[in-house]
Every structure is written in C-alpha cells, then in structure tokens.
Coordinates of C-alpha atoms in Angstrom, one line a residue:
Chain F
M294 CA -0.3 0.0 0.0
A295 CA 2.4 2.7 1.0
E296 CA 4.9 1.2 -1.9
Q297 CA 2.1 1.8 -4.1
I298 CA 1.2 5.4 -2.7
L299 CA 5.3 6.0 -3.5
Q300 CA 5.1 4.7 -7.0
D301 CA 1.7 6.7 -7.6
L302 CA 3.7 10.2 -6.4
Q303 CA 5.9 10.0 -9.4
L304 CA 2.9 10.5 -11.5
F305 CA 2.1 13.4 -9.4
Y306 CA 4.7 15.5 -9.8
P307 CA 3.3 18.5 -11.7
E308 CA 0.6 18.8 -8.9
L309 CA 3.4 18.5 -6.0
A310 CA 5.3 21.2 -8.2
L311 CA 2.4 23.4 -7.8
T312 CA 1.6 22.6 -4.1
A313 CA 5.3 23.7 -3.2
T314 CA 5.0 26.6 -5.4
F315 CA 1.7 27.7 -3.3
L316 CA 3.3 27.0 0.1
V317 CA 7.1 28.7 -1.0
A318 CA 4.8 31.6 -2.1
I319 CA 3.2 32.2 0.9
L320 CA 6.5 32.0 3.1
A321 CA 8.1 34.2 0.6
D322 CA 5.3 36.6 1.0
L323 CA 5.7 36.8 4.9
I324 CA 9.4 37.5 4.4
F325 CA 9.6 39.9 1.7
R326 CA 6.0 42.0 2.5
R327 CA 7.3 45.1 0.7
T328 CA 8.4 43.5 -2.5
S329 CA 5.7 41.2 -4.3
V330 CA 8.3 41.3 -7.2
V331 CA 10.1 38.1 -5.4
V332 CA 6.5 36.3 -5.3
S333 CA 5.9 36.6 -8.6
G334 CA 9.3 35.4 -9.5
I335 CA 8.7 32.5 -7.2
V336 CA 5.1 31.6 -8.5
M337 CA 6.7 32.3 -12.5
I338 CA 9.7 29.6 -11.7
G339 CA 7.1 27.2 -10.4
F340 CA 5.1 27.4 -13.1
V341 CA 7.5 26.9 -15.6
V342 CA 9.0 23.7 -13.9
T343 CA 5.3 22.7 -13.7
A344 CA 5.1 23.0 -17.4
V345 CA 8.2 21.2 -18.0
L346 CA 6.8 18.5 -15.7
V347 CA 3.7 18.1 -17.5
L348 CA 5.2 18.3 -20.7
G349 CA 7.2 14.9 -19.4
Q350 CA 3.7 13.2 -19.1
S351 CA 2.8 12.7 -22.3
D352 CA 1.6 8.9 -23.1
L353 CA 1.1 7.8 -19.8
H354 CA -2.1 5.8 -19.0
A355 CA -2.5 5.0 -15.5
S356 CA -5.0 5.9 -12.6
I357 CA -3.2 6.7 -9.1
F358 CA -3.9 6.7 -5.7
S359 CA -6.8 4.0 -5.4
N360 CA -9.0 5.7 -8.5
M361 CA -8.9 9.0 -7.0
I362 CA -7.0 10.8 -10.0
A363 CA -6.4 9.4 -13.5
V364 CA -3.3 10.4 -15.3
D365 CA -4.2 9.7 -19.1
P366 CA -3.7 11.7 -22.3
F367 CA -6.7 13.5 -22.1
A368 CA -6.1 14.9 -18.5
H369 CA -2.7 16.0 -20.0
F370 CA -3.9 18.1 -22.8
F371 CA -6.0 19.9 -20.7
K372 CA -3.3 20.4 -18.1
L373 CA -1.2 21.9 -20.7
V374 CA -3.8 24.1 -21.7
I375 CA -4.2 25.5 -17.9
I376 CA -0.6 25.8 -17.2
I377 CA 0.4 27.8 -20.6
S378 CA -2.7 30.2 -19.5
A379 CA -1.3 30.3 -16.1
I380 CA 2.1 31.4 -17.0
L381 CA 0.5 34.1 -19.4
I382 CA -1.8 35.2 -16.8
V383 CA 1.5 35.6 -14.6
V384 CA 3.0 37.7 -17.3
F385 CA -0.4 40.0 -17.8
S386 CA -0.7 40.5 -13.9
L387 CA 3.2 42.1 -13.9
G388 CA 1.9 44.5 -16.6
S389 CA -1.5 45.3 -15.1
A390 CA -1.8 48.8 -13.8
E391 CA -5.1 48.3 -12.1
L392 CA -3.2 45.5 -9.8
N393 CA -0.1 47.5 -9.5
S394 CA -1.5 50.5 -8.0
P395 CA 0.8 51.8 -4.8
N396 CA -0.1 50.2 -1.3
R397 CA -1.2 47.4 -2.6
K398 CA 0.3 44.4 -1.5
L399 CA 0.7 41.6 -4.1
G400 CA 2.2 38.3 -2.6
E401 CA -1.1 36.9 -1.7
Y402 CA -2.4 37.4 -5.4
Y403 CA 0.4 35.3 -7.0
A404 CA 0.1 32.6 -4.1
L405 CA -3.5 32.3 -4.6
L406 CA -2.8 32.2 -8.3
A407 CA -1.0 29.2 -7.6
A408 CA -3.4 27.5 -5.5
L409 CA -6.2 28.2 -8.3
T410 CA -3.8 26.6 -10.9
L411 CA -3.7 23.7 -8.6
G412 CA -7.7 22.9 -8.3
M413 CA -7.8 23.3 -12.2
M414 CA -5.2 20.8 -12.6
L415 CA -6.8 18.3 -10.4
M416 CA -10.3 19.0 -12.0
A417 CA -8.6 18.0 -15.2
G418 CA -7.7 14.5 -13.8
A419 CA -10.2 13.9 -11.0
S420 CA -11.7 10.4 -11.3
N421 CA -13.6 9.9 -8.1
L422 CA -16.8 12.1 -7.3
L423 CA -14.6 13.2 -3.8
M424 CA -11.6 14.3 -5.8
M425 CA -14.3 15.9 -8.5
Y426 CA -15.8 17.8 -5.8
L427 CA -12.2 18.9 -3.6
A428 CA -10.7 20.1 -7.1
I429 CA -13.8 22.0 -8.2
E430 CA -13.9 23.7 -4.4
L431 CA -10.1 24.2 -4.7
S432 CA -10.4 26.4 -7.6
S433 CA -13.6 28.0 -6.9
I434 CA -12.3 29.5 -3.5
S435 CA -9.3 30.7 -4.8
S436 CA -11.2 32.6 -7.4
Y437 CA -13.8 34.0 -4.8
I438 CA -10.9 35.8 -3.2
L439 CA -8.9 36.5 -6.3
S440 CA -12.2 37.9 -8.3
G441 CA -12.5 40.5 -5.1
Y442 CA -8.6 41.0 -4.9
T443 CA -9.2 45.0 -5.9
K444 CA -11.3 45.0 -2.8
E445 CA -11.4 49.1 -2.7
A446 CA -13.4 48.8 -6.0
P447 CA -17.1 48.3 -5.0
D448 CA -17.9 46.6 -8.2
S449 CA -14.7 44.2 -7.3
S450 CA -16.4 42.9 -4.0
E451 CA -19.8 43.0 -5.3
A452 CA -18.4 40.7 -7.9
S453 CA -16.6 38.5 -5.7
L454 CA -20.0 38.3 -3.3
K455 CA -22.3 37.4 -6.2
Y456 CA -19.4 35.0 -7.0
V457 CA -19.4 33.2 -3.6
I458 CA -23.2 33.1 -3.4
Y459 CA -23.9 31.0 -6.9
G460 CA -20.8 28.9 -6.3
A461 CA -21.7 27.8 -3.0
L462 CA -25.5 27.1 -4.3
S463 CA -24.3 25.2 -7.3
S464 CA -21.9 23.5 -5.3
G465 CA -24.6 22.3 -2.8
L466 CA -26.9 21.3 -5.7
M467 CA -24.0 19.2 -7.2
L468 CA -23.4 17.4 -3.7
Y469 CA -27.0 16.6 -3.6
G470 CA -26.7 15.0 -6.8
I471 CA -23.6 13.1 -5.8
S472 CA -25.3 12.0 -2.9
I473 CA -28.3 10.7 -4.5
I474 CA -25.6 8.7 -7.3
Y475 CA -23.8 7.5 -4.2
G476 CA -27.1 6.4 -2.6
L477 CA -28.1 4.2 -5.7
T478 CA -24.9 2.9 -7.0
G479 CA -23.0 2.6 -3.3
S480 CA -19.9 4.2 -4.7
L481 CA -18.1 7.2 -5.3
D482 CA -15.7 6.0 -7.6
I483 CA -16.7 6.8 -11.3
Y484 CA -15.4 3.1 -13.1
T485 CA -17.5 1.5 -10.1
I486 CA -20.3 3.3 -10.8
N487 CA -20.2 2.7 -14.4
Q488 CA -20.2 -1.3 -13.5
V489 CA -23.1 -0.6 -11.4
L490 CA -25.2 1.0 -13.8
A491 CA -24.0 -1.4 -16.7
E492 CA -26.0 -4.0 -14.5
G493 CA -29.2 -2.1 -14.7
D494 CA -31.8 -2.3 -12.3
I495 CA -31.3 1.6 -11.2
S496 CA -34.3 3.8 -11.5
G497 CA -34.0 6.1 -14.4
V498 CA -35.4 8.7 -13.1
A499 CA -33.6 9.0 -10.0
L500 CA -30.6 8.7 -11.8
L501 CA -31.5 11.5 -14.1
I502 CA -32.5 14.1 -11.3
A503 CA -29.0 13.0 -9.9
G504 CA -27.4 13.8 -13.1
V505 CA -29.2 16.7 -13.5
L506 CA -28.4 18.0 -9.9
T507 CA -24.6 17.0 -10.8
L508 CA -24.9 19.2 -13.7
A509 CA -25.8 22.3 -12.2
G510 CA -21.9 22.0 -10.4
F511 CA -20.3 21.7 -13.6
G512 CA -22.4 23.8 -15.7
Y513 CA -21.7 26.8 -13.2
K514 CA -17.7 26.1 -13.9
I515 CA -18.1 26.2 -17.6
S516 CA -20.9 29.0 -17.3
A517 CA -23.4 27.2 -19.1
V518 CA -27.1 28.6 -19.1
P519 CA -28.8 28.3 -17.0
F520 CA -26.1 28.3 -14.4
H521 CA -24.4 31.4 -15.8
F522 CA -25.8 34.2 -13.7
W523 CA -22.5 35.0 -12.0
T524 CA -20.6 35.2 -15.4
P525 CA -20.9 38.5 -16.5
D526 CA -20.7 40.2 -12.9
V527 CA -17.7 38.5 -12.3
Y528 CA -16.0 39.4 -15.2
E529 CA -16.6 43.0 -15.5
G530 CA -15.8 43.2 -11.5
A531 CA -12.8 41.4 -11.5
P532 CA -9.6 42.5 -12.2
I533 CA -9.0 41.6 -16.1
T534 CA -6.3 39.2 -15.5
I535 CA -8.6 37.1 -13.4
T536 CA -11.3 37.6 -16.1
A537 CA -9.0 36.3 -18.3
F538 CA -7.6 33.3 -16.3
L539 CA -11.2 32.2 -15.2
S540 CA -12.6 32.5 -18.7
V541 CA -10.1 29.8 -20.3
A542 CA -8.5 27.9 -17.4
S543 CA -11.3 27.7 -15.3
K544 CA -13.6 26.3 -18.3
A545 CA -11.0 24.2 -19.6
G546 CA -11.0 22.2 -16.0
G547 CA -14.7 22.3 -15.7
F548 CA -15.0 20.5 -19.3
A549 CA -12.3 18.0 -18.9
L550 CA -14.2 17.4 -15.5
M551 CA -17.6 17.2 -17.1
I552 CA -16.4 15.3 -20.3
R553 CA -14.3 12.4 -18.0
F554 CA -17.7 12.3 -15.6
F555 CA -20.1 11.7 -18.5
K556 CA -17.9 9.5 -20.5
V557 CA -16.6 7.2 -17.7
T558 CA -19.9 7.1 -16.0
F559 CA -22.5 6.8 -18.5
I560 CA -21.2 5.3 -21.2
D561 CA -22.1 1.5 -21.8
S562 CA -18.9 0.1 -22.9
S563 CA -20.4 -3.2 -23.9
V564 CA -21.9 -2.4 -26.8
V565 CA -19.3 -3.0 -29.5
T566 CA -21.3 -2.9 -32.8
L567 CA -20.9 1.1 -33.0
P568 CA -18.4 2.4 -35.4
E569 CA -14.8 3.6 -34.1
G570 CA -14.7 6.0 -31.7
A571 CA -18.5 6.3 -31.1
W572 CA -20.1 5.8 -27.5
A573 CA -23.3 4.2 -26.5
T574 CA -25.5 5.4 -23.8
F575 CA -27.3 3.5 -21.3
E576 CA -30.9 2.8 -22.0
G577 CA -33.5 5.1 -20.4
F578 CA -30.7 7.8 -19.7
E579 CA -30.4 10.0 -22.7
W580 CA -28.4 12.7 -21.2
Y581 CA -27.1 13.9 -24.2
H582 CA -30.4 15.6 -25.1
I583 CA -30.2 18.0 -22.1
I584 CA -26.6 18.9 -23.3
A585 CA -27.8 19.5 -26.5
A586 CA -30.6 21.9 -24.8
M587 CA -28.1 23.5 -23.0
S588 CA -25.6 24.2 -25.7
V589 CA -28.3 25.8 -27.6
L590 CA -29.5 28.3 -24.8
T591 CA -25.9 28.7 -23.7
M592 CA -24.8 30.0 -27.4
T593 CA -28.0 31.9 -27.9
L594 CA -28.3 33.7 -24.9
G595 CA -24.8 34.6 -24.9
N596 CA -24.9 35.9 -28.1
L597 CA -28.0 37.9 -27.8
V598 CA -27.2 39.5 -24.6
A599 CA -23.7 40.6 -26.2
I600 CA -25.4 42.9 -28.5
W601 CA -26.6 44.8 -26.0
Q602 CA -23.2 45.4 -24.1
N603 CA -21.2 48.8 -23.9
N604 CA -18.5 47.4 -21.4
L605 CA -15.9 45.5 -23.4
K606 CA -15.0 43.1 -20.5
R607 CA -18.8 42.2 -20.2
L608 CA -19.3 42.0 -23.7
L609 CA -16.1 39.5 -24.0
A610 CA -17.8 37.9 -20.8
Y611 CA -21.1 36.9 -22.7
S612 CA -19.1 35.8 -25.7
S613 CA -17.2 33.5 -23.7
I614 CA -20.8 32.3 -22.7
A615 CA -21.6 31.6 -26.2
H616 CA -18.2 30.1 -26.7
A617 CA -19.0 27.4 -24.1
G618 CA -22.5 26.8 -26.2
Y619 CA -20.5 25.8 -29.0
M620 CA -17.7 23.6 -27.2
L621 CA -20.9 21.9 -25.6
M622 CA -22.0 20.8 -29.2
G623 CA -18.7 18.7 -29.5
V624 CA -20.0 16.3 -26.2
V625 CA -23.5 16.0 -28.0
V626 CA -22.2 14.0 -30.9
L627 CA -21.3 11.0 -28.5
N628 CA -17.8 10.3 -30.3
N629 CA -14.0 11.0 -30.2
Q630 CA -14.0 13.3 -33.2
G631 CA -16.2 15.6 -31.2
L632 CA -14.1 15.3 -28.3
A633 CA -11.0 15.9 -30.5
A634 CA -12.8 19.1 -32.0
I635 CA -13.3 20.6 -28.3
L636 CA -9.8 20.1 -27.8
I637 CA -8.8 21.7 -31.0
Y638 CA -11.2 24.6 -29.7
F639 CA -9.7 24.9 -26.5
V640 CA -6.0 25.4 -28.0
V641 CA -7.3 28.3 -30.4
Y642 CA -9.4 29.8 -27.7
L643 CA -6.8 30.1 -25.4
F644 CA -4.5 32.1 -27.7
M645 CA -7.5 34.1 -29.3
N646 CA -9.5 35.0 -26.1
L647 CA -6.4 35.9 -23.7
G648 CA -5.3 38.0 -26.6
A649 CA -8.4 39.9 -26.7
F650 CA -8.2 40.2 -22.8
Y651 CA -4.7 41.5 -23.0
V652 CA -5.2 44.1 -25.6
V653 CA -8.5 45.5 -23.5
M654 CA -6.3 45.5 -20.5
L655 CA -3.4 47.6 -22.3
V656 CA -5.8 50.0 -23.5
A657 CA -7.4 50.4 -19.9
N658 CA -4.1 50.7 -18.5
K659 CA -3.6 53.7 -20.6
T660 CA -7.0 55.2 -20.9
G661 CA -8.3 53.3 -17.7
S662 CA -11.6 52.7 -19.5
E663 CA -13.2 49.6 -20.9
D664 CA -16.1 50.9 -22.4
I665 CA -16.8 50.5 -26.2
E666 CA -17.7 54.2 -26.7
D667 CA -14.0 54.8 -25.7
Y668 CA -12.6 53.2 -28.3
K669 CA -13.6 55.5 -30.6
G670 CA -10.6 56.7 -32.7
L671 CA -8.3 54.5 -31.2
G672 CA -7.4 52.9 -34.6
A673 CA -5.4 56.0 -35.6
R674 CA -4.0 56.5 -31.8
A675 CA -2.4 52.8 -31.4
P676 CA -2.7 51.2 -34.9
F677 CA -0.8 48.0 -33.7
I678 CA -2.6 46.8 -31.1
T679 CA -6.1 47.5 -32.7
V680 CA -5.2 45.5 -35.7
A681 CA -4.4 42.7 -33.1
L682 CA -7.7 43.1 -31.4
A683 CA -9.3 42.9 -35.3
V684 CA -7.8 39.8 -35.6
F685 CA -8.6 38.2 -32.3
F686 CA -12.3 39.2 -33.0
I687 CA -12.1 37.8 -36.4
S688 CA -10.7 34.7 -34.6
L689 CA -13.5 34.6 -32.1
T690 CA -16.5 35.2 -34.4
G691 CA -14.8 32.1 -36.7
L692 CA -13.7 33.7 -40.1
P693 CA -11.0 32.6 -41.9
P694 CA -7.9 32.5 -42.1
T695 CA -7.8 32.6 -38.2
A696 CA -7.4 30.0 -35.8
G697 CA -10.6 30.2 -34.6
F698 CA -12.2 29.3 -37.8
I699 CA -10.5 26.0 -37.8
G700 CA -11.6 25.4 -34.3
K701 CA -15.3 25.8 -35.4
L702 CA -14.7 24.0 -38.7
Y703 CA -13.8 20.7 -36.4
L704 CA -16.6 21.1 -34.3
F705 CA -19.4 21.6 -37.2
A706 CA -17.7 18.8 -39.1
A707 CA -18.3 16.5 -36.2
L708 CA -21.7 17.5 -35.8
L709 CA -22.5 16.8 -39.5
N710 CA -20.8 13.5 -39.6
S711 CA -22.9 12.3 -36.9
G712 CA -26.3 13.7 -38.0
W713 CA -26.9 16.7 -35.7
V714 CA -27.7 19.1 -38.6
W715 CA -30.0 21.3 -36.7
L716 CA -27.7 22.2 -34.0
A717 CA -24.8 22.7 -36.4
V718 CA -27.5 25.5 -38.2
V719 CA -28.4 27.0 -35.0
G720 CA -24.1 27.4 -34.2
A721 CA -23.3 28.7 -37.7
L722 CA -26.6 31.3 -37.0
N723 CA -25.1 32.0 -33.8
S724 CA -21.8 32.9 -35.5
V725 CA -23.3 35.2 -37.8
I726 CA -25.0 37.1 -34.9
S727 CA -21.5 37.1 -32.8
L728 CA -20.0 38.8 -35.8
Y729 CA -22.7 41.9 -35.3
Y730 CA -21.4 42.9 -31.8
Y731 CA -17.6 42.4 -32.8
V732 CA -18.2 44.6 -36.0
R733 CA -19.8 47.4 -33.3
V734 CA -16.1 47.6 -31.5
F735 CA -14.5 47.9 -34.9
R736 CA -16.9 50.5 -36.2
N737 CA -15.7 52.6 -33.0
M738 CA -12.0 51.7 -33.5
Y739 CA -11.6 52.8 -37.3
L740 CA -14.7 54.7 -38.5
R741 CA -15.6 56.7 -35.9
P742 CA -13.7 59.8 -34.7
A743 CA -12.9 60.4 -31.0
D744 CA -14.9 63.0 -28.9
Q745 CA -11.9 64.4 -27.5
P746 CA -8.5 63.8 -29.8
G747 CA -5.9 62.1 -27.5
P748 CA -2.3 61.6 -27.9
P749 CA -1.0 58.3 -29.5
L750 CA -0.8 55.3 -27.2
V751 CA 2.9 54.4 -27.0
F752 CA 3.5 51.0 -25.7
G753 CA 6.6 49.0 -24.6
K754 CA 8.7 46.5 -26.6
L755 CA 7.7 43.7 -24.2
Q756 CA 4.0 44.4 -24.2
T757 CA 4.2 44.2 -28.4
A758 CA 6.1 41.0 -27.9
I759 CA 3.4 39.4 -25.8
V760 CA 0.7 40.6 -27.8
L761 CA 3.0 39.0 -30.7
V762 CA 3.3 35.8 -28.9
L763 CA -0.8 35.6 -28.6
L764 CA -1.4 36.9 -32.2
I765 CA 0.8 34.6 -34.1
P766 CA -0.4 31.5 -33.2
T767 CA -3.8 33.0 -33.8
I768 CA -2.8 33.4 -37.3
L769 CA -0.6 30.4 -38.0
L770 CA -2.8 27.9 -36.4
G771 CA -5.6 29.0 -39.0
L772 CA -3.1 28.4 -41.8
Y773 CA -1.3 25.2 -40.6
F774 CA -2.7 23.0 -38.3
T775 CA -2.1 19.4 -38.7
P776 CA 0.3 19.0 -35.9
L777 CA -2.4 20.6 -33.3
V778 CA -5.3 18.3 -34.9
Q779 CA -2.9 15.3 -34.6
L780 CA -2.1 16.1 -31.2
A781 CA -5.9 16.3 -30.4
Q782 CA -6.8 13.2 -31.9
A783 CA -4.2 11.4 -29.9
S784 CA -5.5 12.9 -26.7
V785 CA -8.8 11.9 -26.6
K786 CA -8.2 8.3 -24.7
I787 CA -9.3 8.8 -21.3
F788 CA -8.8 6.1 -18.8
G789 CA -11.3 3.5 -18.1
T790 CA -12.9 4.0 -21.3
P791 CA -12.4 1.7 -24.8
Chain Z
M6 CA -36.5 -1.3 16.1
S7 CA -34.4 1.1 13.9
I8 CA -35.6 4.2 11.6
P9 CA -36.1 3.1 8.0
L10 CA -33.8 4.8 5.2
H11 CA -36.6 6.8 3.7
Y12 CA -37.4 8.7 6.8
Y13 CA -33.7 10.4 6.8
L14 CA -34.2 10.8 3.1
G15 CA -37.5 12.7 3.5
L16 CA -35.9 14.8 6.5
S17 CA -32.9 15.6 4.4
A18 CA -34.9 16.4 1.1
V19 CA -37.1 18.6 3.4
L20 CA -34.2 20.7 4.7
F21 CA -32.4 21.0 1.2
A22 CA -35.4 22.4 -0.2
I23 CA -35.5 24.9 2.8
G24 CA -32.1 25.5 2.3
V25 CA -32.5 26.4 -1.8
A26 CA -35.7 28.3 -1.1
G27 CA -33.6 30.3 1.3
V28 CA -30.8 30.9 -0.9
L29 CA -33.3 32.0 -3.7
T30 CA -35.4 34.5 -1.7
R31 CA -33.6 35.8 1.2
R32 CA -32.3 39.2 1.1
N33 CA -29.7 39.3 3.8
A34 CA -26.4 38.0 2.9
I35 CA -25.6 36.5 6.0
V36 CA -28.8 34.6 5.9
V37 CA -28.2 33.4 2.3
F38 CA -24.9 31.8 3.8
M39 CA -27.0 30.3 6.5
C40 CA -29.2 28.5 3.9
I41 CA -26.3 27.4 1.9
E42 CA -25.2 25.7 5.2
L43 CA -28.2 24.1 5.5
M44 CA -27.9 23.0 2.1
L45 CA -24.7 21.2 2.7
N46 CA -25.9 19.8 6.0
S47 CA -28.8 18.2 4.7
V48 CA -26.4 16.7 1.8
N49 CA -24.4 15.4 4.9
L50 CA -27.6 13.7 6.2
T51 CA -28.1 12.1 2.9
L52 CA -24.9 10.7 2.6
I53 CA -24.6 9.6 6.5
A54 CA -27.9 7.9 6.1
F55 CA -26.9 6.0 3.2
A56 CA -23.2 5.1 4.2
S57 CA -24.6 3.9 7.6
F58 CA -27.3 1.7 5.7
M59 CA -24.9 0.4 3.3
G60 CA -22.0 -0.2 5.7
D61 CA -19.7 2.0 3.1
I62 CA -17.2 4.1 4.4
S63 CA -16.7 6.5 1.7
G64 CA -19.9 8.4 2.2
H65 CA -18.5 9.1 5.8
V66 CA -15.3 10.0 4.5
L67 CA -17.2 12.3 2.1
V68 CA -18.9 13.9 4.9
F69 CA -15.8 15.0 6.8
F70 CA -14.4 16.8 3.4
V71 CA -17.9 18.8 2.8
M72 CA -17.6 19.8 6.5
A73 CA -14.3 21.1 6.2
V74 CA -14.9 22.7 2.6
A75 CA -18.1 24.3 3.9
A76 CA -15.9 26.0 6.9
A77 CA -13.5 27.1 4.5
E78 CA -16.1 28.5 1.9
A79 CA -18.0 30.4 4.9
T80 CA -15.2 32.0 5.9
V81 CA -14.2 33.3 2.5
G82 CA -17.8 34.4 2.2
L83 CA -18.1 36.4 5.6
A84 CA -14.5 37.9 4.9
I85 CA -16.2 39.2 1.1
V86 CA -19.2 40.5 3.1
I87 CA -16.9 42.6 5.5
A88 CA -15.0 43.7 2.4
L89 CA -18.4 44.9 0.7
F90 CA -19.6 46.3 3.7
R91 CA -16.9 48.7 4.1
N92 CA -17.6 50.0 0.6
R93 CA -21.2 50.0 0.9
Q94 CA -22.5 49.9 4.6
T95 CA -25.1 47.5 3.4
V96 CA -25.4 43.7 3.3
N97 CA -28.5 43.5 1.5
I98 CA -28.6 42.1 -1.8
D99 CA -31.2 43.9 -3.4
E100 CA -29.2 46.9 -2.8
I101 CA -26.0 45.1 -4.2
N102 CA -26.6 46.1 -8.0
I103 CA -23.7 48.1 -9.7
L104 CA -23.5 45.3 -11.8
K105 CA -26.7 44.0 -14.0
W106 CA -27.3 43.0 -17.6

C-alpha cells in the first residue's frame, strides 16, 4: 500500500510542484512583505517547472491513489492548456496597472494564483466524485478571493460576493446530486458506478434527477445557461487578469471534469457494434439531449445579450458564455471526433481569448476605461494593438484565415458527420450574430472619430512582444494546423474507457 | 427497532428544499450563507444515512470533506461580506446592484 502510494507520487509531480510553489509563495510573502516581485518570480518559476513536468507526462495511461486521479492523454492535454494560460496570466499581471497600484500587496495574489491553478489541474484528472468535489472547491474558493482582490473598488467586491453565493449554491446542488448517485450505486468511484449502472436495475428517474443536479456544478464551472448568472458580473468586476484566467483555464478544467464524468460514468462500454470512436449511452438515460438543449440555450443567450453590452469586459464575458455553448456541441455528438474538436477549440480559444483580454487590459492601462464608446478613434492612436484586437475578434467570430475558423470547422464537421444538422445550423447562425457585436467594436475603432482627440498610445517592446506571442498562433493555427489536430486526436484517450 | 432509510432521506430532502428556497428568496447576505450551510448539512445527512445503511465507508469520508470545505467557504464568504460592507454599508443583496445586464 505504502509502496503503491510512493509509486503513484511519481505520476503526481506536476501537482506536487504546484503545491510546493503555493507554500513557498506564502512563506516568501511573509518574509518579503514590501516587494511582491519576489513572490511573482517564485510563482513564475514554479509554473515553468510544472509546465516542464507536465510535458514529460505525455503518453501515460494510469490511475493513481486508488482511482482518485487519472493520468491519461486527455488530462495531459487539459493540463497543458491550463499551465500555459497560467504562465501567460502571471506575465499579464506584472504589467497590469489596475493591480500594481501603490499600497497594494500582491504576494497573496500570486500565491492564490498557484492554488487556483492546482485546483484546475486536479479537475482535469479527478476520477472520483470526492476528488471532483475537492478540485472544484479548491479552484472556486481561490477564484472567489481573486475576483475580489481589488477590494477598494465597489464592483470588485460585489462581483466576489455574487460569485461566492452562486458558487456555493451550485456546489450544494452538485453535492446533493452526488449523494443521490452514491445512494443509488453505493460508490463514489466513477469506474465502479459505471459497472453498477451496466448491470441495470437502477431507477432511471432518480438517476436523471441526480445527473441534472450534478450538472449544476459542472455547468456553473463552464458558465453554461442556466447556471451562467454569475459570469457577466464576475467578469466585469474582477481584475481583468483574473477574468482572462477564469474564461480560459477555469472553463478548461470544468470541461475536462464534465466530459470525464459523463463519458466514464454513463457510457455503456459493452456495446461493440458501434463505429470506431463512437460512444453508447445506457438505455433510459439519454443525457445528451439535456446537453444539446443546454448548448443551444448557452450560445443563443450569450450572443443575443452580448449585442447590448457597452463594457468590453462584459461583452467578452457574454462571448465566452457563447463559446462554452459551441464547445458543448462537441459533447453532444457522442464520439471521439467531437471530443477532438473540443480539444482543438480549446487551444485556439486559449490564444484568441487571452489575446483579446490582454489588448483590452493594455488599453485600460492607458485610458482607464473598458467602455466601447471610448474606443472611438483608437485605430489612429494605437494602430498595432487595434489591428491585433481586430484579428482576435475575427478569430472569435470564426472567420478564415484565423485559428477560430479551424476550431469551428472541426466542431461543425463532427456535428454533420453524426447527423446533428439542426444543431450545426443553430451554431452557424449564432456565429453570424456574434459578428454583429464584434463589428461594433471595429466600427468604433476605425470609423468613428474620437470625442476628444487624445495623444497616440505608446506601448513598450515587452508588451508588443506579448501581443505578438498571442497573435502569431492565432493566425498560424489558421493556416497550418496539422500538428494541433494530430495532438488532439491522440489526446482523446480517457482512462477506463475503450 | 431502527428508523427506516426513507425517513432520513425525506428529512434531508425537506431541509435541502428549505435551504434552496432560502438562498433564492432571502435578501440578507448573512442569512443566504446560513441557508447554504443548511443545504450542505442536508447533503451530509443523506450521505450519512446511505453510508450507514450500506455499511460503506466512503460516504462518511465525503461528509468530513464537505464539512471542512463548507467551513473554508463560509470563511471566505464572510470575509467578502465584510469587504463589501466597508464599501457600501449594507449587506442587503437587492442594494448590491452596480453590475447588471
């Protein structure tokens, strides 16, 4: 037993490195109270070490700590997405004027960032309902604090309170669902639950109620309708670096958790008559209909409400709700092609969404505003970053030749191949709606003169370099995407499924 | 003579419903947090009832973790309420409305 745990620990190095980073960061914050640069440096080094350790874990296929956590290509892929965005967020935070105001101690901010990342990485691998709950709570509690970090700003603490109330409510609903599943099947281990369900004689109605309640917890993490109410408020009120992190990494963790839960638990692996890569659901529990409805509601509501927004952060919040809806379409098709499409979409989404948030942050650093009206005439004042923002928005809409087009292309292809034509049509219509509100920003940047002409905005070499780091993949992945597609197709293997 | 399982489940379902109703209707942030605790404790009751009737240990273990996490969550929640109170001098959720639509 002890030997087994020691062996398992070797597969747990990335998470251990993050835990160590968190602890060292807290200690360093106590010692170097005045200079938070030390803590940010420690966290940065910790993240890079973790990234290297994660990279060394490719091609593993194991389950550790008595089936608590799975270490498989699927988790590996999501961990990469999470750690890359964590590194970028540390870089963003160093340059954020909102955070780096005088009198603010940032040591705890960076320490909590490490805890948040740890929670998300555990979400990617959790394969026991207890572990899933703990991972969700670790990331949630860290993000409650982080979203209220600029606590003298009234909207930041308001966002934080709303987040904590919605978060606690949905984790309560999820726990009730978990307790019913436990009562029905007698286990918290998702592989055992799957075996019990395969034997049949479980009440379909009770299982459906438990499944929907559990979905509340996951839906809240990925901000899917009707569990999305916190998203716009938190995204608008939180510091923009945290908004960017939540919109990408938190969503990645939530999707990884949800897909693993549904695929391992509710898929009948005894059916062998299906084509390669397709999944069979248990009789009487067609949960994918619920996900399909959720997907349509999520993208439609996200896109329609985004049209009315005047704050760019809030607009991006609704756009990220809509993107969660697109990605849910990949779950509905019940095969590995859809899963690979989600993975491709996540990498693309990482670059384009973080890019958009970074440009919004750079502009807010200089002008102090995130209002779309204040973007009038910005095209002439800051030509480079407005072009970059335009490219990120074109990519978010899903137009060629950007990476967003490739992401949507693979999603729609997966849908059409498995006969979900109506869902693909809804998705395509939604992309058209989204074009409308992105174009509003273009129009303000390039076609409307500013109310009061301001001086040109000058950005440093480092900031330009970071924009380029995000801009180049956004364009490059739209033109040359074979390696990404191959990586995604190799990463659909989930431990414990055929 | 032992109490049948469905008595426990009925009680915890009622408690859970009271908790959810409280979260959705109460306007005082502190009372909302109390209702959330009620929800979590009803879940604990369900888990304990199932675990002891099945003679399985994992339900008991989950209850301990739920209690610990609920304490952490309540701490953070109350700290946030204090931070907000310093800005606004109110804990009424209806008055906390800078951010909407």
